[in-house]
């Protein structure tokens, strides 16, 4: 196979099955690299019949012959990172040797999590339904040029002045605005320095490592977190996450050039789901929505919240595919639609109000116009050859390709690797 540096990223509101696809492909690649987001992600893999949920570690982590990279665009919570390393270490050996982390990553500190929680629980501010992991406040600090980065935690002399200044700012907010006890500088110094000591053996210049792997003929997978409709610039703002989850985030977050990303594959579910607040034009409120949620196990892998379910939205997908250089699709979870009499796909919006302004993604006032396709009565679950799919499932796949304007290169019919069709 002629491998290329390949991005695997979600095109909907997250949870499309990125983890399964990255783990499935990673064995052929020199590394997989997470480049944005943080432990708000929940990527599920099945390895040797065991279900593993990853939040920060790349989904290549169980492959002994691939590296797992965390690029500088990721925001890291040290607590989350080390507890995940410990937990996943029970399933796979040699993590510390295979995991390479950029010292330029910004850190999520306890005050970020506190602010995320306070904002979400406040009655006066708009609720986003965040994962409460401190992601937004940590990215605010990065852009505000006051983030504590991994490199700062490697020496007391470097950490003290930056942490002191930042904590001054936050303690003012914590005391005066939230009426809470200030955080202790000494405790935060100790925590950060001890984690800084622990992370040292895993640090690497991820930008140069990608170049080096490529020079050795090894290709890299770029693993997106969240999905394009949650992208800070392209998504359904303000109901989005705080990073660029679409391809625009790859070069900045991994630390490579845009042309180093040679192949961009978007992962889409055969329907859509969303966790948290925000518009979702094709949301299903009846028994069929419940059936899909139950059959698809649509419960958040990070927060355990139920995921809202809806029909496949080809209007949004066509736009995202066209504007993001998406070269092909991985269609997941078609097996969840097994047994339905009819399957709907939103092919256009009725926007009689004229209020749907494309780039603003203000979807509140649109209503979906559906194409109704026949369901299939023979299950697709675990099928791994395209020719064995029921003819109605093939029709559904061709229709998605046609309305979205992109070829479907992988079809997934179950959570495990065997349930995968590569075309
Ligand atoms: P991610 O965040 O994009 O990695 O996706 P999640 O792991 O949050 O959610 C996807 C869920 O669907 C996980 O429970 C997967 O094990 C599961 N899954 C992935 N692909 C398939 C598929 O083709 N069929 C079924 N039934 N489940 C799948
Ligand atoms: P993966 O990588 C689904 C959603 C949250 C909330 C919004 C902002 O598993 O697909 P944040 O905590 O990021 O500030 O929350 O984004 N969200 C996700 N939804 N899958 C995810 O990740 C998500 N990460 C964040 O529910 O609506
Ligand atoms: Mg997920």
PDB file of C-alpha atoms and ligand atoms in Angstrom, residues 14-18 40-44 54 300-302 307, ligand 3:
ATOM      1  CA  UNK A  14     -17.638  14.424  17.852  1.00  0.00           C
ATOM      2  CA  UNK A  15     -17.892  10.717  18.776  1.00  0.00           C
ATOM      3  CA  UNK A  16     -17.948   9.587  15.146  1.00  0.00           C
ATOM      4  CA  UNK A  17     -15.680   6.610  15.884  1.00  0.00           C
ATOM      5  CA  UNK A  18     -12.276   8.263  15.319  1.00  0.00           C
ATOM      6  CA  UNK A  40     -12.491  16.388  26.860  1.00  0.00           C
ATOM      7  CA  UNK A  41     -12.079  13.707  24.158  1.00  0.00           C
ATOM      8  CA  UNK A  42     -13.188  10.120  24.707  1.00  0.00           C
ATOM      9  CA  UNK A  43     -11.946   7.740  22.003  1.00  0.00           C
ATOM     10  CA  UNK A  44     -13.007   4.117  22.260  1.00  0.00           C
ATOM     11  CA  UNK A  54      -8.630   7.135  25.727  1.00  0.00           C
ATOM     12  CA  UNK A 300     -20.694  10.086  26.313  1.00  0.00           C
ATOM     13  CA  UNK A 301     -17.337   8.257  26.633  1.00  0.00           C
ATOM     14  CA  UNK A 302     -15.958  11.099  28.802  1.00  0.00           C
ATOM     15  CA  UNK A 307     -25.991  11.825  23.367  1.00  0.00           C
TER      16      UNK A 307
HETATM   17 MG1  LIG B   3     -15.746  10.417  21.874  1.00  0.00          MG
END
